[in-house]
Amino acid sequence: MLVLLFSQDSNFTKHTTLPDFPACFQLSVLPWAPCIFLWLTSPFYIFYLKRNNRGYIMMSILNRIKTVLGLILWIVCWTDLFSSFHEMSQNQLKPPVYFVTPLVLGMTMLLATFLIQFERLKGVQSSGVLFIFWTISVLCAIVPFRSKIMNASQAEVSLRFTMFYIYFGLILLQLILSCFNEKPPLFSSVVTDPNVCPETTAGFLSKMTFWWFTSMAIKGYKSPLENKDLWSLNKHDSSELVVPNLLNEWEVEKSKAQSEQSVKEQAAFRKAGPGAEPNHVSVSPEEEEVLLSKRKEARQPSFLRALLRAFGPYFLIGSAFKLLQDLITFVNPQLLRMLIDFTKQPQAPSWWGYSLAFLMFSASLLQTLILHQHFQYCFVTGMRLRSGIIGAIYRKSLVITNEAKRSSTVGEVVNLMSVDAQRFMDLTTFLNMLWSAPLQIVLALFFLWQNLGPSVLAGVAVMVLLIPFNAFIAMKTRSYQVEQMKYKDERIKLMNEILNGIKVLKLYAWETSFKQKILQIRQKELNVLRKTAYLSALSTMAWTSAPFLVALTTFAVFVTVDVNNVLDAEKAFVSLSLFNILRFPLNMLPQVISSIVQASVSLKRIQGFLSHDELDPESVDRRNNTSEYAVSVVNGKFSWAKQDQATSLVCALLGEMEKLEGQISIQGSVAYVPQQAWIQNATLRDNILFGRPYAEQKYRCVLEACALTPDLEVLPGGDQTEIGEKGINLSGGQRQRVSLARALYSEADVYLLDDPLSAVDAHVAKHIFDNVIGPEGALKGKTRILVTHGISFLPQVHNILVLVEGRVSEMGSYQDLLKQNGAFYLYFICIYCFHSDLLVDEEEEEFPDDALSNHTDMVDNEPVVNEARRQFMRQMSIMSNDPENPKKMSRRRRCSERRHPESPSEKKELKVEKLIQAETTETGRVKLKVYWEYAKAVGPLLSLFICVLYGCQSATSIGANVWLSEWTNDALLNRTQDRVHMRVGVYAALGISQGALILASCLLCRACSMLKAAHATHLHMLHAVLRAPQAFFEATPSGRILNRFSKDVDTIDSVIPENIDIWMRTFWYTVNVLIVCSALTPVFLIVIVPLMLLYWWVQRFYVATSRQLKRLESVSRSPIYSHFSETVTGTSVIRAYGRNTAFVLLSDMKVDENQKSYYPGIVSNRWLGVRIEFIGNCIVLFAALFAVIGKEKLSPGLVGLSVSYALQVTMSLNWMVRMTSDLESNIVAVERVKEYSETATEAPWIVKDKQPPPDWPPKGNVEFIDYSVRYREGLDLVLRNISLEIKGGEKIGIVGRTGAGKSSMTLCLFRLLEAADGEIVIDEVKISEIGLHDLRSKLTIIPQEPVLFSGTLRMNLDPFEKYSDEEVWKVLELSHLKKFVSNQPSKLELECSEGGENLSVGQRQLVCLARALLRKTRILVLDEATAAVDLETDDLIQSTIRTQFEDCTVFTIAHRLNTIMDYTRVLVLDKGKIAEFDTPTNLLAQKGIFYGMAKDAGLA
């Protein structure tokens, strides 16, 4: 009917200056269109509303008006119907349309009115369906409205006319009203939540254009966003709903798999049931195995199905939008064809041109809105997927068996969360391309075929050939990436070691050697990066030239195949715009497929983890009525891999082991202290409370009992001190005591203590046993099971259980077991008897707060110590001398300056002084200076040249297209044949030169200049960090420095060059479009200025907001993973205390916190996209409009050129803003690296005119003159006015209690601390005047903790390769390592692992001794190792030093006095001053501090 109408009336519609539609069309199709829409959508819509009820909305004035208007509309429509009946009764025959249309309209109005009320009851604040319905109604009513006005003069004004005007007014009113929102539903979160996301209350239009986000964009523009500015997460996106939803589906999936399995098993059993023949040997063992493996396969539940069921439906809405968008994409090339066609016809009415221009605009606008809705749905699905997967993995990790836990390391599981969940998230965005790309390709080819016929195949062939080329490049790039990652990991590992051992490097003056090592690795890394850059330049060239090559081959074939084929503007530019559409899906398909492959690997890994066995919650019976015992194990048999047996028993009681038979029951709650204390990254108080309410009195008692009170005085913030991850800033003993305090505070019924006393000093152990565990301790009356290797406490326990080879060998009280002469007697007593007698003596010293100041003579009232004991004493002093953690010396020194009691006010101030300053994050705009820094690193002239190259490349691409439009104009002048070859040749030349220029600019940009910058920035930073003073490393966590060396350097290496490259290309492209459009129609300039201002304005808002959102997102991401890895290490503790739910909630909270900043980040991209594309659509509109206006002047070729350029601009505008934003976020890396390149450095390594003679120091005399020193500016002095003279060859022992300044003395000799006052002179040379390397290389130190670096043993002894192999072997012999080394297959090339982990502590200490022997300088400093070394090694070291360094000056910081009793003199320091300085015998006679210390150690 329509076609008929149009063909009859085409003169009436198109070829007139006053177009109009025929009456039949106006009465039927136009009014029916909205009705059909509403009747088709409402069943689905009603079903959707029934499923998603949001609570109901009170009747408002707005709602009443809408309803009343709906009813009036119904009356109006039916008045029309009755008037038709009335006319019929008057014998005026009317066609049936006059009855059908009002009837349908009336019923539709009733449906609309019903929907208005139904939405109110279901809590819909703004209706999309009705908005679209009213819009279509108004649009369809405009045509009859206009024609009725035009024809009004001819006809008499009837009832029908009046009714129609009323109808038009009312639907217009309804449309306006439907733009407004209803109030939120009663009891919804909107009312209660202070920071609710405006999306929940936003109207339909606001949602479509993302207008609701504007408030945040403005806020972010005014001042940098902070966490408090973020909106709460929508309920539907929160872990609280998402995770259980996914887990339910997964449970369903698992139970399905199990039920299928059991059905199959029953079937198999029936087959081979009792009726089977006895000789069923027909199944060979191989076959049987195959059958079994098949059965195993069948059992795997599919996680993919669970994901699809949980997130599929929501995702499908996005897919529907994508389908619509794909179809609309092809409208514009058709409209372009009509527009070019229109410019060819001089007599065509201009209104037709205008309507084409506006149709193009509306098609583009619709496409924009729909595309961004699709993206929104996809991204939200991705976000939910990530929440769901992280939640599922977290919950699973709390319940998997230890067997399963060992099969994957913590790092791997954290990767499941970070990498694999992220992969799924990235995939969802492009998943729809899987069906959409083929669809777009098919449609584009279909239209191209219509346009150019079979010549299209030539172009398609080129495209297909480019695919393997790109695939090859992608594969090579990936392999290079792997290689680069390998070097990067090596470099970071070495850097990490350097930072951990930086003090030793400085003391040995080895920095240059290690700097070389890092730069070697870095060079390899840069070489790989260079190769990658070559490849990426090639692929960029292929990707940019592809559309051109395709067009070239297609057009060339088209004009040469047949003489009659003429390339006119319509064919050329419509084809070009279709080729441009093809470009995206062809490029995306390979990417999507590779993402899918990656995601499928991730899926397998996640599914594997989620299918692990879980602990049986019923294995331990916790019901309180089973037996009269608190803990009972009957017939227990448990399995687990290697483990200390006693510990295993505790684990079995906790239900951590697989129970094979028997039963366990525990009455009441449990508290558990593991062997390895598990400390959370929280304050000390939170670690002890562990989720229980704070009770001051009880808390104080617990601290007192666990001997933690003295520690609190030392910690910078008392019990509010933030404990680093894994308890890094506590010593081993402190960690164990915190763990014990947690158990004590929990007030459980049963206490399982797994060797908690092994990590603490003997006297602390005694204090804890007496006050907590023992018969008089805080836990008396509770059941306590103590695993211990010490024997001293056994006499005080009720019952002893001896485990031998996993069985209980005997059981009873201490006295009973001694009588039995069984395993207990043999093992323990014979070995430890001597020992224990001694231990008890030792422990009688009460817990010494401060052995020097409150020194009481405890030793006097004992009988004379016998010889045997004298020898043991040494061993004991090792054991009791703070074995907790020698590494913490420096921290203690820092704290010990304030050990003396001070007033509370002083204390408060001290809490504020934080050692580790928070990392500075730059906020606001990036300074131009940073870009200038980068340009300087590249080279200013080179930078300029690169910009010019990009410009030229753009110019050639304009040239090619202008040439094409000239070529198409030949068709009008009928001069086609004679010029074909020339036209094709020039077109090809221009296009190929564009490709060559792209290649050149990419190579220059990425391979040459950017790598130069990357090399320079890394070099400067490395140099500056190695030159930084020791204080810098104490105040800066190594993780932060490493982050600069890994993430920021990586950004400069690979991310920034890519950003700059894409930005340059899009920038020039956009400039081109504007130049072309303006050159063709100068009027365009008038429009460009406001559009560009708008563009600049929108992008400023976006960049400021999105940059800060990215920062917030990355800051909130790491807590998820660190909390998770912390949880995985502490699962047994969390389970024992029954804190699973709390931890799950905490994890969910961290995930939601992260999504809270991620979600606005997604929306900001949508918000920007809609606005930028709107600007692009305006450019399309004006290009088309001006083409219509200037129709007479412009040839069809130029019209095609300007409009097809404009159609492409949207994409490049969008990219340009994104890249600007990315570049701004990433260029910050340059700033951060620069910040570290400018750290204050220590004194120069070598001072040329002050270099000491090569044999300096000849004698080894050392003199301190009025010497004072402090750790950092603003702190107290550590040494005060020290003056002393030491002759060459003297042996000096330095003693004093913790914090007296012993170690500071040595650090001053090496100038790790610079003098605050006074001088040190060594052999007439003032050490402050010479270079640091000159000084440090002439002194030798054997440090307290032995630091080794990964590399060969030879490198560890002699990194500069100054000495021959013979010399190295000689020192190995002297340091008693020769036998060990020569037994190794690789001898001196023995690889030491990181930190020397593959050598024992003693061997490491001997390696340090060997280093000292190899250097053999006149001055040796010995920082005595406290507890790390066994007696043997210690003896070896002492004797070697006595013989080998006989003629050297030796300074020994003594922790055990017996090592220095035969020294020349002993220096006793107290509070940074010299308290005593004399020979050991004289000092003993003086009965001063030294005497007291000697007496404590049993030497006096």
PDB file of C-alpha atoms in Angstrom, residues 194-310:
ATOM      1  CA  PRO A 194      23.329  10.071  52.675  1.00  0.00           C
ATOM      2  CA  ASN A 195      25.491   9.657  49.560  1.00  0.00           C
ATOM      3  CA  VAL A 196      23.200   7.797  47.191  1.00  0.00           C
ATOM      4  CA  CYS A 197      24.081   7.491  43.524  1.00  0.00           C
ATOM      5  CA  PRO A 198      21.861   9.924  41.577  1.00  0.00           C
ATOM      6  CA  GLU A 199      21.420   7.262  38.900  1.00  0.00           C
ATOM      7  CA  THR A 200      18.775   5.521  41.018  1.00  0.00           C
ATOM      8  CA  THR A 201      16.519   8.577  40.921  1.00  0.00           C
ATOM      9  CA  ALA A 202      17.526   9.823  37.468  1.00  0.00           C
ATOM     10  CA  GLY A 203      14.927  10.198  34.750  1.00  0.00           C
ATOM     11  CA  PHE A 204      14.897   8.301  31.466  1.00  0.00           C
ATOM     12  CA  LEU A 205      16.475  11.132  29.460  1.00  0.00           C
ATOM     13  CA  SER A 206      19.065  11.679  32.144  1.00  0.00           C
ATOM     14  CA  LYS A 207      19.944   7.975  32.061  1.00  0.00           C
ATOM     15  CA  MET A 208      20.200   7.896  28.280  1.00  0.00           C
ATOM     16  CA  THR A 209      22.524  10.900  28.151  1.00  0.00           C
ATOM     17  CA  PHE A 210      24.231  10.161  31.508  1.00  0.00           C
ATOM     18  CA  TRP A 211      23.254  13.655  32.618  1.00  0.00           C
ATOM     19  CA  TRP A 212      23.064  12.447  36.227  1.00  0.00           C
ATOM     20  CA  PHE A 213      26.866  12.151  36.273  1.00  0.00           C
ATOM     21  CA  THR A 214      27.362  15.861  35.599  1.00  0.00           C
ATOM     22  CA  SER A 215      27.338  16.805  39.299  1.00  0.00           C
ATOM     23  CA  MET A 216      30.418  14.645  39.904  1.00  0.00           C
ATOM     24  CA  ALA A 217      32.145  15.963  36.786  1.00  0.00           C
ATOM     25  CA  ILE A 218      31.688  19.505  38.084  1.00  0.00           C
ATOM     26  CA  LYS A 219      32.830  18.587  41.586  1.00  0.00           C
ATOM     27  CA  GLY A 220      35.898  16.819  40.201  1.00  0.00           C
ATOM     28  CA  TYR A 221      36.702  19.845  38.073  1.00  0.00           C
ATOM     29  CA  LYS A 222      36.519  22.295  40.954  1.00  0.00           C
ATOM     30  CA  SER A 223      38.708  20.311  43.339  1.00  0.00           C
ATOM     31  CA  PRO A 224      40.351  16.887  43.190  1.00  0.00           C
ATOM     32  CA  LEU A 225      37.854  14.197  44.170  1.00  0.00           C
ATOM     33  CA  GLU A 226      38.327  12.369  47.428  1.00  0.00           C
ATOM     34  CA  ASN A 227      36.898   9.164  48.783  1.00  0.00           C
ATOM     35  CA  LYS A 228      34.107  10.943  50.620  1.00  0.00           C
ATOM     36  CA  ASP A 229      32.838  12.459  47.357  1.00  0.00           C
ATOM     37  CA  LEU A 230      32.133   9.057  45.805  1.00  0.00           C
ATOM     38  CA  TRP A 231      28.567   7.796  45.641  1.00  0.00           C
ATOM     39  CA  SER A 232      27.510   4.591  47.330  1.00  0.00           C
ATOM     40  CA  LEU A 233      27.480   1.554  45.108  1.00  0.00           C
ATOM     41  CA  ASN A 234      24.109   0.622  43.603  1.00  0.00           C
ATOM     42  CA  LYS A 235      22.515  -2.231  45.505  1.00  0.00           C
ATOM     43  CA  HIS A 236      22.480  -4.454  42.407  1.00  0.00           C
ATOM     44  CA  ASP A 237      26.241  -4.053  41.921  1.00  0.00           C
ATOM     45  CA  SER A 238      27.253  -4.692  45.525  1.00  0.00           C
ATOM     46  CA  SER A 239      29.000  -7.900  46.575  1.00  0.00           C
ATOM     47  CA  GLU A 240      26.164  -8.466  49.028  1.00  0.00           C
ATOM     48  CA  LEU A 241      23.821  -9.348  46.132  1.00  0.00           C
ATOM     49  CA  VAL A 242      26.212 -10.317  43.346  1.00  0.00           C
ATOM     50  CA  VAL A 243      28.305 -12.936  45.143  1.00  0.00           C
ATOM     51  CA  PRO A 244      25.493 -15.019  46.716  1.00  0.00           C
ATOM     52  CA  ASN A 245      23.715 -14.930  43.358  1.00  0.00           C
ATOM     53  CA  LEU A 246      26.771 -16.395  41.604  1.00  0.00           C
ATOM     54  CA  LEU A 247      27.460 -18.890  44.398  1.00  0.00           C
ATOM     55  CA  ASN A 248      23.868 -20.161  44.306  1.00  0.00           C
ATOM     56  CA  GLU A 249      24.187 -20.819  40.590  1.00  0.00           C
ATOM     57  CA  TRP A 250      27.514 -22.550  41.197  1.00  0.00           C
ATOM     58  CA  GLU A 251      25.991 -24.737  43.918  1.00  0.00           C
ATOM     59  CA  VAL A 252      23.150 -25.675  41.548  1.00  0.00           C
ATOM     60  CA  GLU A 253      25.741 -26.510  38.909  1.00  0.00           C
ATOM     61  CA  LYS A 254      27.745 -28.662  41.345  1.00  0.00           C
ATOM     62  CA  SER A 255      24.728 -30.571  42.605  1.00  0.00           C
ATOM     63  CA  LYS A 256      23.612 -31.177  39.010  1.00  0.00           C
ATOM     64  CA  ALA A 257      27.017 -32.583  38.134  1.00  0.00           C
ATOM     65  CA  GLN A 258      26.913 -34.794  41.214  1.00  0.00           C
ATOM     66  CA  SER A 259      23.410 -36.097  40.539  1.00  0.00           C
ATOM     67  CA  GLU A 260      24.309 -36.883  36.914  1.00  0.00           C
ATOM     68  CA  GLN A 261      27.372 -38.627  38.255  1.00  0.00           C
ATOM     69  CA  SER A 262      25.431 -40.748  40.731  1.00  0.00           C
ATOM     70  CA  VAL A 263      22.862 -41.694  38.064  1.00  0.00           C
ATOM     71  CA  LYS A 264      25.708 -42.781  35.801  1.00  0.00           C
ATOM     72  CA  GLU A 265      27.356 -44.733  38.572  1.00  0.00           C
ATOM     73  CA  GLN A 266      24.097 -46.530  39.359  1.00  0.00           C
ATOM     74  CA  ALA A 267      23.691 -47.371  35.712  1.00  0.00           C
ATOM     75  CA  ALA A 268      27.242 -48.699  35.558  1.00  0.00           C
ATOM     76  CA  PHE A 269      26.622 -50.704  38.701  1.00  0.00           C
ATOM     77  CA  ARG A 270      23.421 -52.181  37.291  1.00  0.00           C
ATOM     78  CA  LYS A 271      25.226 -53.224  34.126  1.00  0.00           C
ATOM     79  CA  ALA A 272      27.933 -55.081  35.982  1.00  0.00           C
ATOM     80  CA  GLY A 273      25.481 -56.080  38.684  1.00  0.00           C
ATOM     81  CA  PRO A 274      25.136 -59.446  40.393  1.00  0.00           C
ATOM     82  CA  GLY A 275      23.732 -60.905  37.152  1.00  0.00           C
ATOM     83  CA  ALA A 276      26.993 -60.356  35.306  1.00  0.00           C
ATOM     84  CA  GLU A 277      28.908 -63.420  34.293  1.00  0.00           C
ATOM     85  CA  PRO A 278      31.687 -64.433  36.657  1.00  0.00           C
ATOM     86  CA  ASN A 279      34.324 -64.451  33.941  1.00  0.00           C
ATOM     87  CA  HIS A 280      33.910 -60.839  32.822  1.00  0.00           C
ATOM     88  CA  VAL A 281      37.513 -60.473  31.776  1.00  0.00           C
ATOM     89  CA  SER A 282      36.289 -59.048  28.487  1.00  0.00           C
ATOM     90  CA  VAL A 283      37.143 -55.537  29.713  1.00  0.00           C
ATOM     91  CA  SER A 284      40.885 -55.059  29.492  1.00  0.00           C
ATOM     92  CA  PRO A 285      42.570 -52.910  32.166  1.00  0.00           C
ATOM     93  CA  GLU A 286      43.300 -50.222  29.545  1.00  0.00           C
ATOM     94  CA  GLU A 287      39.654 -49.992  28.620  1.00  0.00           C
ATOM     95  CA  GLU A 288      38.728 -49.865  32.244  1.00  0.00           C
ATOM     96  CA  GLU A 289      41.058 -46.944  32.718  1.00  0.00           C
ATOM     97  CA  VAL A 290      39.476 -45.164  29.782  1.00  0.00           C
ATOM     98  CA  LEU A 291      36.056 -45.735  31.267  1.00  0.00           C
ATOM     99  CA  LEU A 292      37.183 -44.407  34.605  1.00  0.00           C
ATOM    100  CA  SER A 293      38.711 -41.290  33.074  1.00  0.00           C
ATOM    101  CA  LYS A 294      35.461 -40.693  31.207  1.00  0.00           C
ATOM    102  CA  ARG A 295      33.594 -40.890  34.431  1.00  0.00           C
ATOM    103  CA  LYS A 296      35.958 -38.407  35.982  1.00  0.00           C
ATOM    104  CA  GLU A 297      35.452 -35.980  33.133  1.00  0.00           C
ATOM    105  CA  ALA A 298      31.715 -36.143  33.459  1.00  0.00           C
ATOM    106  CA  ARG A 299      31.902 -34.950  37.027  1.00  0.00           C
ATOM    107  CA  GLN A 300      33.386 -31.479  36.442  1.00  0.00           C
ATOM    108  CA  PRO A 301      30.702 -28.856  37.137  1.00  0.00           C
ATOM    109  CA  SER A 302      30.939 -25.951  34.706  1.00  0.00           C
ATOM    110  CA  PHE A 303      31.668 -22.541  36.189  1.00  0.00           C
ATOM    111  CA  LEU A 304      30.905 -20.970  32.821  1.00  0.00           C
ATOM    112  CA  ARG A 305      27.279 -22.060  33.035  1.00  0.00           C
ATOM    113  CA  ALA A 306      27.001 -20.623  36.497  1.00  0.00           C
ATOM    114  CA  LEU A 307      28.397 -17.316  35.213  1.00  0.00           C
ATOM    115  CA  LEU A 308      26.020 -17.307  32.257  1.00  0.00           C
ATOM    116  CA  ARG A 309      23.031 -17.953  34.450  1.00  0.00           C
ATOM    117  CA  ALA A 310      24.028 -15.331  36.994  1.00  0.00           C
TER     118      ALA A 310
END
